[in-house]
Amino acid sequence: MKVELLPSSIPPTEAQFLVSFLVNDVVAFDAGPLGLMADLAKQERVRHVFLTHEHIDHIATLPILLENVYAPGPDCVELLGLADVLDFIHRDIFNGRVWPDFFELSTGDDRFVTGTPLVPLEPVERAGLTVTPLPVSHGVDTLGFLVDDGRSAVAFPSDTGPTDMLWTHLASAPRLDAVFLEVSFPDALADLATTTGHHCPASFAREIAKLDRDVRWIVVHRKARFAAEIARELAALGLPNVELVQPGVPYEF
Ligand SMILES: [Zn+2]
Ligand SMILES: [Zn+2]
């Protein structure tokens, strides 16, 4: 399985402002910088976009992607997310004001987009991947995802603070190679992390202790202003198997 966290700065750097993971070039998890890939052929290969929640850093360029890849005909991008999230996106973005109503404009044989509601804990199969939606704890209803291709598996918990169902499920998953877990704030802002449903290094350390498995812990979602401080605090904890994500670098599992 190939996994890439798309870069979200211009020019590409380690700074992460937005969230979009691309798996095997055809399935995306969130649409932060997805519509900014300079190679349009790469955008056209993306057929399924799973959405974790409606926060703007996770959906920022979804309208641009759908505009970029539209071609007359029945084939279109499939959006998968909680029914409420699909509804928010329709009402608040594709509403004929902020952006054309691509849902309304889609007819049987000429489509811009199609939406598929996800139910927590009910896996779906897309492009050779089994994707299981797992609820996490982020203030708004948010799904993490377990992605398994039958040989390897990774988890994208998305934005979350301390949570439990996710770890219970991952503990019994048939395989698990890596978890892309967030740390948004430094320890000095632990209260803000708690209020907003995010992690700081101290809560990250408590959280990964909940999963008794030998996995790679790949840290994502460091707020750019605090990225260096978070990196120093994580290093000081000396946790095994913890690394910082490298945006734009494909991981193979
Ligand atoms: Zn969020
Ligand atoms: Zn976020």
Coordinates of N, CA and C and ligand atoms in Angstrom, one line a residue:
M1 N 0.8 -1.2 0.0 CA 0.0 0.0 0.0 C 0.9 1.2 0.0
K2 N 0.6 2.2 -0.9 CA 1.3 3.4 -1.0 C 0.5 4.5 -0.3
V3 N 1.1 5.2 0.6 CA 0.4 6.3 1.4 C 1.2 7.6 1.3
E4 N 0.6 8.6 0.9 CA 1.3 9.9 0.9 C 0.5 11.0 1.5
L5 N 1.1 11.7 2.5 CA 0.4 12.9 3.0 C 0.8 14.1 2.0
L6 N -0.2 14.6 1.3 CA 0.2 15.6 0.3 C 0.7 16.9 1.0
P7 N 1.7 17.5 0.3 CA 2.2 18.8 0.9 C 1.1 19.8 0.8
S8 N 1.2 20.8 1.8 CA 0.2 21.8 1.7 C 0.7 23.2 1.8
S9 N 2.0 23.4 1.4 CA 2.6 24.7 1.4 C 3.2 24.9 0.0
I10 N 3.4 26.2 -0.3 CA 3.9 26.5 -1.6 C 5.2 27.4 -1.4
P11 N 6.4 27.0 -1.7 CA 6.7 25.7 -2.3 C 6.5 24.6 -1.2
P12 N 6.6 23.3 -1.6 CA 6.4 22.2 -0.7 C 7.4 22.2 0.4
T13 N 7.0 22.2 1.7 CA 7.9 22.1 2.8 C 7.3 21.1 3.8
E14 N 7.9 21.0 4.9 CA 7.4 20.1 6.0 C 6.2 20.8 6.7
A15 N 6.0 22.1 6.5 CA 4.9 22.7 7.1 C 3.5 22.1 6.7
Q16 N 2.7 21.7 7.6 CA 1.4 21.2 7.3 C 0.3 22.1 7.7
F17 N -0.4 22.6 6.7 CA -1.6 23.5 6.9 C -2.9 22.8 6.7
L18 N -2.9 21.8 5.8 CA -4.1 21.1 5.4 C -3.8 19.6 5.5
V19 N -4.9 18.9 5.3 CA -4.8 17.4 5.5 C -5.4 16.7 4.2
S20 N -4.6 15.9 3.6 CA -5.1 15.0 2.6 C -4.1 13.8 2.4
F21 N -4.5 12.6 2.7 CA -3.7 11.4 2.4 C -4.2 10.8 1.1
L22 N -3.2 10.4 0.3 CA -3.5 9.7 -0.9 C -3.0 8.3 -0.8
V23 N -3.9 7.3 -1.0 CA -3.6 5.9 -0.9 C -3.6 5.3 -2.3
N24 N -2.6 4.7 -2.7 CA -2.5 4.0 -4.0 C -2.9 4.9 -5.2
D25 N -2.8 6.2 -5.0 CA -3.1 7.2 -6.0 C -4.6 7.4 -6.4
V26 N -5.5 6.5 -5.9 CA -6.9 6.5 -6.3 C -7.9 6.8 -5.2
V27 N -7.5 6.6 -3.9 CA -8.4 6.9 -2.8 C -7.7 8.0 -1.9
A28 N -8.5 9.0 -1.6 CA -8.0 10.1 -0.8 C -8.8 10.1 0.5
F29 N -8.1 10.4 1.6 CA -8.7 10.6 2.9 C -8.5 12.1 3.2
D30 N -9.6 12.8 3.1 CA -9.7 14.3 3.3 C -9.2 15.0 2.0
A31 N -9.6 16.2 1.9 CA -9.4 17.0 0.6 C -8.8 18.3 1.0
G32 N -7.8 18.4 1.9 CA -7.1 19.7 2.2 C -6.5 20.2 0.9
P33 N -5.3 19.7 0.5 CA -4.6 20.3 -0.7 C -4.9 19.4 -1.9
L34 N -5.8 18.5 -1.9 CA -6.0 17.5 -3.0 C -6.2 18.2 -4.3
G35 N -6.9 19.3 -4.4 CA -7.2 20.0 -5.7 C -6.1 20.9 -6.1
L36 N -4.9 20.8 -5.4 CA -3.8 21.7 -5.8 C -2.7 20.9 -6.5
M37 N -2.9 19.5 -6.7 CA -1.8 18.8 -7.3 C -1.6 19.3 -8.7
A38 N -0.3 19.7 -9.0 CA -0.1 20.4 -10.3 C -0.4 19.5 -11.4
D39 N -0.1 18.2 -11.3 CA -0.3 17.2 -12.3 C -1.8 16.8 -12.4
L40 N -2.6 17.4 -13.3 CA -4.0 17.1 -13.4 C -4.3 15.7 -13.6
A41 N -3.4 14.9 -14.2 CA -3.7 13.5 -14.4 C -3.7 12.8 -13.0
K42 N -2.9 13.3 -12.1 CA -3.0 12.7 -10.7 C -4.3 13.0 -10.1
Q43 N -4.8 14.2 -10.3 CA -6.2 14.6 -9.7 C -7.2 13.7 -10.3
E44 N -7.1 13.4 -11.6 CA -8.1 12.6 -12.3 C -8.1 11.2 -11.8
R45 N -7.0 10.7 -11.3 CA -7.0 9.3 -10.9 C -7.7 9.1 -9.5
V46 N -8.0 10.2 -8.8 CA -8.6 10.1 -7.5 C -10.1 9.9 -7.7
R47 N -10.6 8.7 -7.4 CA -12.0 8.3 -7.6 C -12.9 8.3 -6.4
H48 N -12.3 8.2 -5.2 CA -13.0 8.1 -4.0 C -12.4 9.0 -2.9
V49 N -13.1 9.9 -2.3 CA -12.6 10.8 -1.3 C -13.4 10.6 0.0
F50 N -12.7 10.0 1.0 CA -13.3 9.8 2.3 C -13.1 11.1 3.1
L51 N -14.1 11.5 3.8 CA -14.0 12.8 4.6 C -14.1 12.4 6.0
T52 N -13.2 12.9 6.8 CA -13.2 12.6 8.3 C -14.2 13.5 9.0
H53 N -14.2 14.8 8.6 CA -15.1 15.8 9.2 C -15.1 17.0 8.3
E54 N -15.9 18.0 8.7 CA -16.1 19.1 7.8 C -15.2 20.3 8.1
H55 N -14.2 20.2 9.0 CA -13.3 21.3 9.2 C -12.6 21.7 7.9
I56 N -12.3 23.0 7.8 CA -11.9 23.5 6.5 C -10.5 23.0 6.1
D57 N -9.6 22.7 7.1 CA -8.3 22.2 6.7 C -8.4 20.8 6.1
H58 N -9.6 20.1 6.2 CA -9.8 18.8 5.6 C -10.6 18.8 4.4
I59 N -11.2 19.9 4.0 CA -12.1 19.9 2.8 C -11.7 21.1 1.9
A60 N -10.7 21.8 2.2 CA -10.4 23.1 1.6 C -10.5 23.1 0.1
T61 N -9.9 22.2 -0.6 CA -9.9 22.2 -2.1 C -10.8 21.2 -2.7
L62 N -11.7 20.6 -1.9 CA -12.6 19.7 -2.5 C -13.4 20.4 -3.7
P63 N -13.9 21.6 -3.6 CA -14.6 22.2 -4.7 C -13.7 22.4 -5.9
I64 N -12.4 22.6 -5.7 CA -11.5 22.8 -6.8 C -11.2 21.5 -7.5
L65 N -11.0 20.4 -6.7 CA -10.8 19.1 -7.2 C -12.0 18.7 -8.2
L66 N -13.2 18.9 -7.7 CA -14.4 18.4 -8.4 C -14.5 19.2 -9.7
E67 N -14.2 20.5 -9.6 CA -14.2 21.3 -10.9 C -13.1 20.9 -11.8
N68 N -11.9 20.6 -11.3 CA -10.8 20.2 -12.1 C -11.0 18.9 -12.9
V69 N -11.6 17.9 -12.2 CA -11.7 16.6 -12.8 C -13.0 16.3 -13.5
Y70 N -13.9 17.2 -13.5 CA -15.2 17.0 -14.2 C -15.0 16.7 -15.7
A71 N -15.6 15.7 -16.2 CA -15.7 15.4 -17.6 C -17.1 15.0 -17.9
P72 N -17.8 15.4 -18.9 CA -19.1 15.0 -19.2 C -19.2 13.4 -19.2
G73 N -20.2 12.9 -18.6 CA -20.4 11.4 -18.5 C -20.8 11.0 -17.1
P74 N -21.1 9.7 -17.0 CA -21.5 9.2 -15.7 C -20.4 9.0 -14.6
D75 N -19.2 8.9 -15.1 CA -18.1 8.7 -14.1 C -17.8 10.0 -13.3
C76 N -17.7 9.8 -12.0 CA -17.4 11.0 -11.2 C -16.7 10.6 -9.9
V77 N -16.3 11.6 -9.1 CA -15.7 11.3 -7.8 C -16.8 11.0 -6.8
E78 N -16.5 10.0 -6.0 CA -17.4 9.6 -4.9 C -16.9 10.2 -3.6
L79 N -17.8 10.9 -2.9 CA -17.5 11.4 -1.6 C -18.1 10.4 -0.6
L80 N -17.3 10.1 0.4 CA -17.8 9.2 1.5 C -17.6 9.8 2.8
G81 N -18.6 9.9 3.6 CA -18.5 10.5 4.9 C -19.8 10.3 5.7
L82 N -19.8 10.8 6.9 CA -21.0 10.8 7.7 C -22.1 11.5 6.9
A83 N -23.4 11.1 7.1 CA -24.5 11.7 6.3 C -24.5 13.2 6.7
D84 N -24.3 13.6 7.9 CA -24.3 15.0 8.3 C -23.2 15.8 7.6
V85 N -22.1 15.2 7.5 CA -20.9 15.9 6.9 C -21.2 16.1 5.4
L86 N -21.8 15.1 4.7 CA -22.2 15.3 3.3 C -23.2 16.4 3.2
D87 N -24.1 16.4 4.1 CA -25.2 17.4 4.1 C -24.6 18.8 4.4
F88 N -23.7 19.0 5.3 CA -23.0 20.3 5.6 C -22.3 20.8 4.3
I89 N -21.6 19.9 3.7 CA -20.8 20.3 2.5 C -21.8 20.7 1.4
H90 N -22.9 20.0 1.2 CA -23.9 20.4 0.2 C -24.5 21.8 0.6
R91 N -24.9 21.9 1.8 CA -25.6 23.2 2.2 C -24.7 24.4 2.3
D92 N -23.5 24.2 2.8 CA -22.6 25.3 3.1 C -21.6 25.6 2.1
I93 N -21.3 24.7 1.2 CA -20.3 25.0 0.2 C -20.9 24.9 -1.3
F94 N -21.4 23.7 -1.6 CA -22.0 23.5 -2.9 C -23.5 24.0 -2.9
N95 N -23.6 25.3 -2.6 CA -25.0 25.8 -2.3 C -25.4 26.8 -3.4
G96 N -24.7 26.9 -4.5 CA -25.0 27.8 -5.5 C -24.5 29.2 -5.3
R97 N -23.9 29.4 -4.1 CA -23.3 30.8 -3.8 C -21.8 30.6 -3.7
V98 N -21.4 29.9 -2.6 CA -20.0 29.7 -2.4 C -19.4 28.9 -3.7
W99 N -20.1 28.0 -4.2 CA -19.7 27.2 -5.3 C -21.0 26.6 -6.0
P100 N -20.9 26.3 -7.2 CA -22.1 25.7 -7.9 C -22.6 24.4 -7.1
D101 N -23.9 24.2 -7.2 CA -24.4 23.0 -6.5 C -24.2 21.8 -7.4
F102 N -23.0 21.2 -7.2 CA -22.6 20.0 -8.0 C -23.4 18.8 -7.8
F103 N -24.1 18.8 -6.6 CA -25.0 17.7 -6.4 C -26.2 17.8 -7.2
E104 N -26.8 19.0 -7.3 CA -28.0 19.3 -8.1 C -27.7 19.1 -9.5
L105 N -26.5 19.6 -9.9 CA -26.2 19.6 -11.4 C -25.9 18.1 -11.9
S106 N -25.7 17.2 -10.9 CA -25.4 15.8 -11.3 C -26.7 15.1 -11.7
T107 N -26.7 14.6 -12.9 CA -27.9 13.8 -13.3 C -27.4 12.4 -13.6
G108 N -28.3 11.5 -13.9 CA -28.0 10.1 -14.1 C -26.8 9.8 -15.0
D109 N -26.7 10.5 -16.1 CA -25.7 10.2 -17.1 C -24.6 11.3 -17.2
D110 N -24.7 12.3 -16.3 CA -23.7 13.4 -16.4 C -23.5 13.9 -14.9
R111 N -22.4 13.4 -14.3 CA -22.2 13.7 -12.9 C -20.9 14.4 -12.6
F112 N -21.1 15.3 -11.6 CA -19.9 15.9 -11.0 C -19.4 15.2 -9.8
V113 N -20.4 14.6 -9.0 CA -20.0 14.0 -7.7 C -21.2 13.1 -7.3
T114 N -20.9 12.2 -6.5 CA -21.9 11.4 -5.8 C -21.5 11.2 -4.4
G115 N -22.5 11.2 -3.5 CA -22.2 11.1 -2.1 C -22.7 9.7 -1.5
T116 N -21.9 9.1 -0.7 CA -22.2 7.8 -0.1 C -22.0 8.0 1.4
P117 N -23.2 7.9 2.2 CA -23.1 8.1 3.6 C -22.4 6.8 4.2
L118 N -21.5 7.1 5.2 CA -20.9 6.1 6.0 C -21.5 5.9 7.3
V119 N -21.5 4.6 7.8 CA -22.0 4.3 9.1 C -20.8 3.8 9.9
P120 N -20.6 4.4 11.1 CA -19.5 4.0 12.0 C -19.4 2.5 12.2
L121 N -18.2 2.0 12.0 CA -17.9 0.6 12.3 C -18.4 -0.3 11.1
E122 N -19.0 0.2 10.1 CA -19.4 -0.6 8.9 C -18.4 -0.4 7.8
P123 N -17.6 -1.4 7.5 CA -16.5 -1.3 6.5 C -17.1 -1.2 5.1
V124 N -16.4 -0.4 4.3 CA -16.8 -0.4 2.8 C -15.5 -0.8 2.1
E125 N -15.7 -1.4 0.9 CA -14.6 -1.8 0.0 C -14.5 -0.8 -1.2
R126 N -13.4 -0.3 -1.4 CA -13.1 0.6 -2.6 C -11.7 0.4 -3.1
A127 N -11.6 0.1 -4.4 CA -10.3 0.1 -5.0 C -9.3 -0.9 -4.3
G128 N -9.9 -2.0 -3.9 CA -9.0 -3.0 -3.3 C -8.7 -2.8 -1.8
L129 N -9.3 -1.8 -1.3 CA -9.1 -1.4 0.1 C -10.3 -1.6 1.0
T130 N -10.2 -2.2 2.1 CA -11.3 -2.3 3.1 C -11.1 -1.1 4.1
V131 N -12.1 -0.2 4.1 CA -12.0 1.0 4.9 C -13.1 0.9 6.0
T132 N -12.6 1.0 7.2 CA -13.5 0.9 8.4 C -13.6 2.3 9.0
P133 N -14.8 2.9 9.1 CA -14.9 4.2 9.8 C -15.0 4.0 11.3
L134 N -14.2 4.7 12.0 CA -14.1 4.6 13.5 C -14.3 5.9 14.1
P135 N -15.3 6.1 14.9 CA -15.5 7.4 15.6 C -14.4 7.8 16.5
V136 N -14.0 9.1 16.5 CA -13.0 9.6 17.4 C -13.6 10.8 18.2
S137 N -12.8 11.5 18.9 CA -13.3 12.5 19.8 C -12.7 13.9 19.5
H138 N -13.5 14.7 18.8 CA -13.0 16.0 18.3 C -13.9 17.1 18.4
G139 N -15.0 17.0 19.2 CA -15.9 18.2 19.3 C -17.0 18.2 18.3
V140 N -16.6 18.0 17.0 CA -17.7 17.7 16.0 C -17.5 16.2 15.7
D141 N -18.6 15.6 15.2 CA -18.6 14.2 14.8 C -17.5 14.0 13.8
T142 N -16.6 13.1 14.1 CA -15.4 12.9 13.3 C -15.1 11.4 13.2
L143 N -14.8 10.9 12.0 CA -14.4 9.6 11.8 C -12.9 9.4 11.6
G144 N -12.3 8.5 12.2 CA -11.0 8.0 11.8 C -11.2 6.8 10.8
F145 N -10.1 6.4 10.1 CA -10.3 5.3 9.2 C -9.2 4.3 9.4
L146 N -9.6 3.0 9.4 CA -8.6 1.9 9.3 C -8.7 1.4 7.8
V147 N -7.5 1.4 7.2 CA -7.4 1.1 5.8 C -6.6 -0.2 5.6
D148 N -7.2 -1.2 5.0 CA -6.5 -2.6 4.9 C -6.6 -3.1 3.5
D149 N -5.5 -3.4 2.9 CA -5.5 -4.0 1.6 C -5.3 -5.5 1.5
G150 N -5.4 -6.1 2.7 CA -5.3 -7.6 2.8 C -3.9 -8.0 3.1
R151 N -2.9 -7.1 2.9 CA -1.5 -7.5 3.3 C -1.0 -6.5 4.3
S152 N -1.4 -5.3 4.2 CA -0.9 -4.3 5.2 C -2.1 -3.4 5.6
A153 N -1.9 -2.7 6.7 CA -3.0 -1.8 7.1 C -2.4 -0.6 7.8
V154 N -3.1 0.5 7.6 CA -2.7 1.8 8.3 C -4.0 2.4 8.9
A155 N -3.8 3.2 9.9 CA -5.0 4.0 10.5 C -4.7 5.5 10.4
F156 N -5.8 6.2 10.0 CA -5.8 7.6 10.0 C -6.8 8.1 11.0
P157 N -6.4 8.3 12.3 CA -7.4 8.7 13.3 C -8.0 10.1 13.1
S158 N -7.4 10.9 12.1 CA -7.9 12.3 11.9 C -7.6 13.1 13.1
D159 N -8.4 14.2 13.2 CA -8.3 15.1 14.3 C -9.0 14.5 15.5
T160 N -8.3 14.3 16.6 CA -8.9 13.8 17.8 C -8.1 14.1 19.0
G161 N -8.8 14.2 20.1 CA -8.1 14.2 21.5 C -8.2 12.8 22.0
P162 N -8.1 12.6 23.3 CA -8.1 11.3 23.9 C -9.5 10.6 23.5
T163 N -9.3 9.3 23.1 CA -10.5 8.6 22.6 C -10.3 7.1 22.9
D164 N -11.4 6.3 22.8 CA -11.3 4.9 23.2 C -11.7 3.9 22.2
M165 N -12.9 4.1 21.5 CA -13.4 3.1 20.6 C -12.4 2.8 19.5
L166 N -11.7 3.8 19.0 CA -10.7 3.6 18.0 C -9.6 2.6 18.4
W167 N -9.1 2.8 19.6 CA -8.0 1.9 20.1 C -8.5 0.5 20.4
T168 N -9.8 0.4 20.9 CA -10.3 -1.0 21.1 C -10.4 -1.7 19.7
H169 N -10.8 -1.0 18.7 CA -11.0 -1.6 17.4 C -9.6 -1.9 16.8
L170 N -8.7 -1.0 16.9 CA -7.3 -1.2 16.3 C -6.6 -2.4 17.0
A171 N -6.9 -2.6 18.3 CA -6.3 -3.6 19.1 C -6.6 -5.0 18.5
S172 N -7.8 -5.1 17.9 CA -8.2 -6.4 17.4 C -8.1 -6.5 15.9
A173 N -7.6 -5.5 15.2 CA -7.5 -5.5 13.7 C -6.6 -6.6 13.3
P174 N -6.8 -7.3 12.2 CA -6.0 -8.4 11.8 C -4.5 -8.0 11.6
R175 N -4.3 -6.8 11.1 CA -2.9 -6.3 10.9 C -3.0 -4.8 11.1
L176 N -1.8 -4.3 11.4 CA -1.7 -2.8 11.6 C -0.2 -2.4 11.5
D177 N 0.1 -1.7 10.5 CA 1.5 -1.3 10.3 C 1.9 0.1 10.8
A178 N 0.9 1.0 10.7 CA 1.2 2.4 11.1 C 0.0 3.1 11.5
V179 N 0.1 4.1 12.4 CA -0.9 5.0 12.8 C -0.4 6.4 12.6
F180 N -1.2 7.2 11.8 CA -0.8 8.6 11.5 C -1.6 9.4 12.5
L181 N -1.0 9.6 13.7 CA -1.7 10.3 14.8 C -1.3 11.7 14.9
E182 N -2.3 12.5 15.2 CA -2.1 14.0 15.3 C -1.4 14.4 16.6
V183 N -0.6 15.5 16.5 CA -0.2 16.3 17.7 C -0.3 17.7 17.2
S184 N -1.3 18.5 17.7 CA -1.6 19.8 17.1 C -0.9 20.9 17.9
F185 N -0.8 20.7 19.2 CA -0.3 21.8 20.1 C 0.8 21.4 21.0
P186 N 1.7 22.3 21.4 CA 2.7 22.0 22.4 C 2.1 21.8 23.8
D187 N 2.9 21.3 24.7 CA 2.3 21.0 26.0 C 1.9 22.3 26.7
A188 N 2.5 23.5 26.4 CA 2.1 24.7 27.0 C 0.6 25.1 26.7
L189 N 0.1 24.5 25.6 CA -1.3 24.8 25.2 C -2.1 23.5 25.4
A190 N -1.8 22.7 26.4 CA -2.6 21.5 26.7 C -4.0 21.8 26.9
D191 N -4.3 22.9 27.6 CA -5.8 23.2 27.9 C -6.5 23.5 26.6
L192 N -5.8 24.2 25.7 CA -6.5 24.5 24.4 C -6.7 23.2 23.6
A193 N -5.7 22.3 23.7 CA -5.8 21.0 23.0 C -7.0 20.2 23.5
T194 N -7.2 20.3 24.8 CA -8.3 19.6 25.4 C -9.6 20.2 24.9
T195 N -9.7 21.5 25.0 CA -10.9 22.2 24.6 C -11.3 21.9 23.2
T196 N -10.3 21.8 22.3 CA -10.6 21.8 20.9 C -10.5 20.3 20.3
G197 N -10.3 19.4 21.2 CA -10.3 18.0 20.8 C -9.0 17.6 19.9
H198 N -7.9 18.0 20.5 CA -6.6 17.7 19.8 C -5.6 17.1 20.8
H199 N -4.4 16.7 20.3 CA -3.4 16.3 21.2 C -2.2 17.2 21.4
C200 N -1.6 17.2 22.5 CA -0.3 17.8 22.8 C 0.6 16.6 23.0
P201 N 2.0 16.8 23.1 CA 2.9 15.6 23.3 C 2.5 14.8 24.5
A202 N 2.2 15.4 25.6 CA 1.9 14.6 26.8 C 0.7 13.7 26.6
S203 N -0.4 14.3 26.0 CA -1.6 13.4 25.8 C -1.3 12.4 24.7
F204 N -0.5 12.7 23.7 CA -0.1 11.8 22.7 C 0.6 10.6 23.3
A205 N 1.5 10.8 24.3 CA 2.2 9.7 24.9 C 1.2 8.8 25.7
R206 N 0.3 9.4 26.4 CA -0.8 8.6 27.1 C -1.6 7.8 26.1
E207 N -1.9 8.5 25.0 CA -2.8 7.8 24.0 C -2.2 6.6 23.4
I208 N -0.9 6.7 23.0 CA -0.3 5.6 22.2 C -0.1 4.4 23.2
A209 N 0.0 4.7 24.5 CA 0.1 3.6 25.5 C -1.2 2.7 25.5
K210 N -2.3 3.3 25.0 CA -3.5 2.5 25.0 C -3.5 1.4 24.0
L211 N -2.6 1.4 23.0 CA -2.6 0.4 22.0 C -1.3 -0.5 22.2
D212 N -1.5 -1.7 22.6 CA -0.4 -2.6 22.9 C 0.0 -3.4 21.6
R213 N 0.5 -2.6 20.6 CA 0.9 -3.2 19.3 C 2.2 -2.6 18.8
D214 N 2.9 -3.4 18.1 CA 4.2 -2.8 17.5 C 3.9 -2.2 16.2
V215 N 3.7 -0.8 16.2 CA 3.3 -0.1 15.0 C 4.2 1.1 14.9
R216 N 4.3 1.6 13.7 CA 5.0 2.9 13.5 C 4.0 4.0 13.8
W217 N 4.4 4.9 14.7 CA 3.6 6.1 15.0 C 4.1 7.3 14.3
I218 N 3.3 7.7 13.3 CA 3.7 8.8 12.4 C 2.9 10.1 12.8
V219 N 3.6 11.0 13.3 CA 3.0 12.2 13.8 C 2.6 13.2 12.7
V220 N 1.3 13.6 12.7 CA 0.8 14.5 11.7 C 0.1 15.7 12.4
H221 N -0.3 16.7 11.6 CA -1.2 17.8 12.0 C -0.5 18.7 13.1
R222 N 0.9 18.8 13.0 CA 1.5 19.8 13.9 C 1.1 21.2 13.4
K223 N 0.5 22.0 14.2 CA 0.2 23.4 13.8 C 1.6 24.0 13.4
A224 N 1.6 24.6 12.3 CA 2.9 25.1 11.7 C 3.7 26.0 12.7
R225 N 3.0 26.9 13.4 CA 3.6 27.8 14.3 C 4.3 27.1 15.5
F226 N 3.8 25.9 15.8 CA 4.3 25.2 17.0 C 5.1 23.9 16.6
A227 N 5.3 23.7 15.3 CA 5.9 22.5 14.8 C 7.2 22.1 15.5
A228 N 8.1 23.1 15.6 CA 9.4 22.9 16.1 C 9.3 22.6 17.6
E229 N 8.5 23.3 18.3 CA 8.3 23.1 19.7 C 7.8 21.7 20.0
I230 N 6.8 21.3 19.2 CA 6.2 20.0 19.4 C 7.3 18.9 19.1
A231 N 8.1 19.1 18.1 CA 9.1 18.1 17.7 C 10.1 18.0 18.9
R232 N 10.5 19.1 19.5 CA 11.4 19.0 20.6 C 10.8 18.3 21.8
E233 N 9.5 18.6 22.1 CA 8.9 17.9 23.2 C 8.7 16.4 23.0
L234 N 8.4 16.1 21.8 CA 8.2 14.6 21.5 C 9.6 13.9 21.6
A235 N 10.6 14.6 21.1 CA 11.9 13.9 21.2 C 12.3 13.7 22.6
A236 N 12.0 14.7 23.4 CA 12.4 14.6 24.9 C 11.7 13.5 25.6
L237 N 10.5 13.1 25.1 CA 9.8 12.0 25.7 C 10.5 10.6 25.4
G238 N 11.3 10.6 24.3 CA 12.0 9.4 24.0 C 11.1 8.2 23.7
L239 N 10.0 8.4 23.1 CA 9.1 7.3 22.8 C 9.6 6.5 21.6
P240 N 9.5 5.1 21.7 CA 9.9 4.3 20.6 C 8.9 4.3 19.5
N241 N 9.5 4.1 18.3 CA 8.7 4.0 17.1 C 7.8 5.2 16.7
V242 N 8.3 6.4 17.2 CA 7.6 7.6 16.9 C 8.4 8.4 15.9
E243 N 7.8 8.9 14.8 CA 8.5 9.7 13.8 C 7.6 10.8 13.3
L244 N 8.2 11.8 12.8 CA 7.4 12.9 12.2 C 7.1 12.7 10.8
V245 N 5.9 12.9 10.3 CA 5.5 12.7 8.9 C 6.4 13.5 8.0
Q246 N 6.6 13.0 6.8 CA 7.3 13.8 5.8 C 6.3 14.0 4.6
P247 N 5.7 15.2 4.6 CA 4.7 15.5 3.5 C 5.4 15.3 2.1
G248 N 4.6 14.8 1.2 CA 5.1 14.6 -0.2 C 6.0 13.4 -0.4
V249 N 6.3 12.6 0.7 CA 7.1 11.4 0.5 C 6.2 10.2 0.6
P250 N 6.2 9.4 -0.4 CA 5.3 8.2 -0.4 C 5.9 7.2 0.6
Y251 N 5.0 6.6 1.4 CA 5.3 5.5 2.3 C 4.8 4.3 1.7
E252 N 5.6 3.2 1.9 CA 5.1 1.9 1.4 C 4.9 1.0 2.6
F253 N 3.8 0.3 2.6 CA 3.5 -0.6 3.7 C 3.2 -2.0 3.1
Ligands
ZN1 ZN -10.8 19.3 12.9
ZN2 ZN -7.5 19.4 11.2

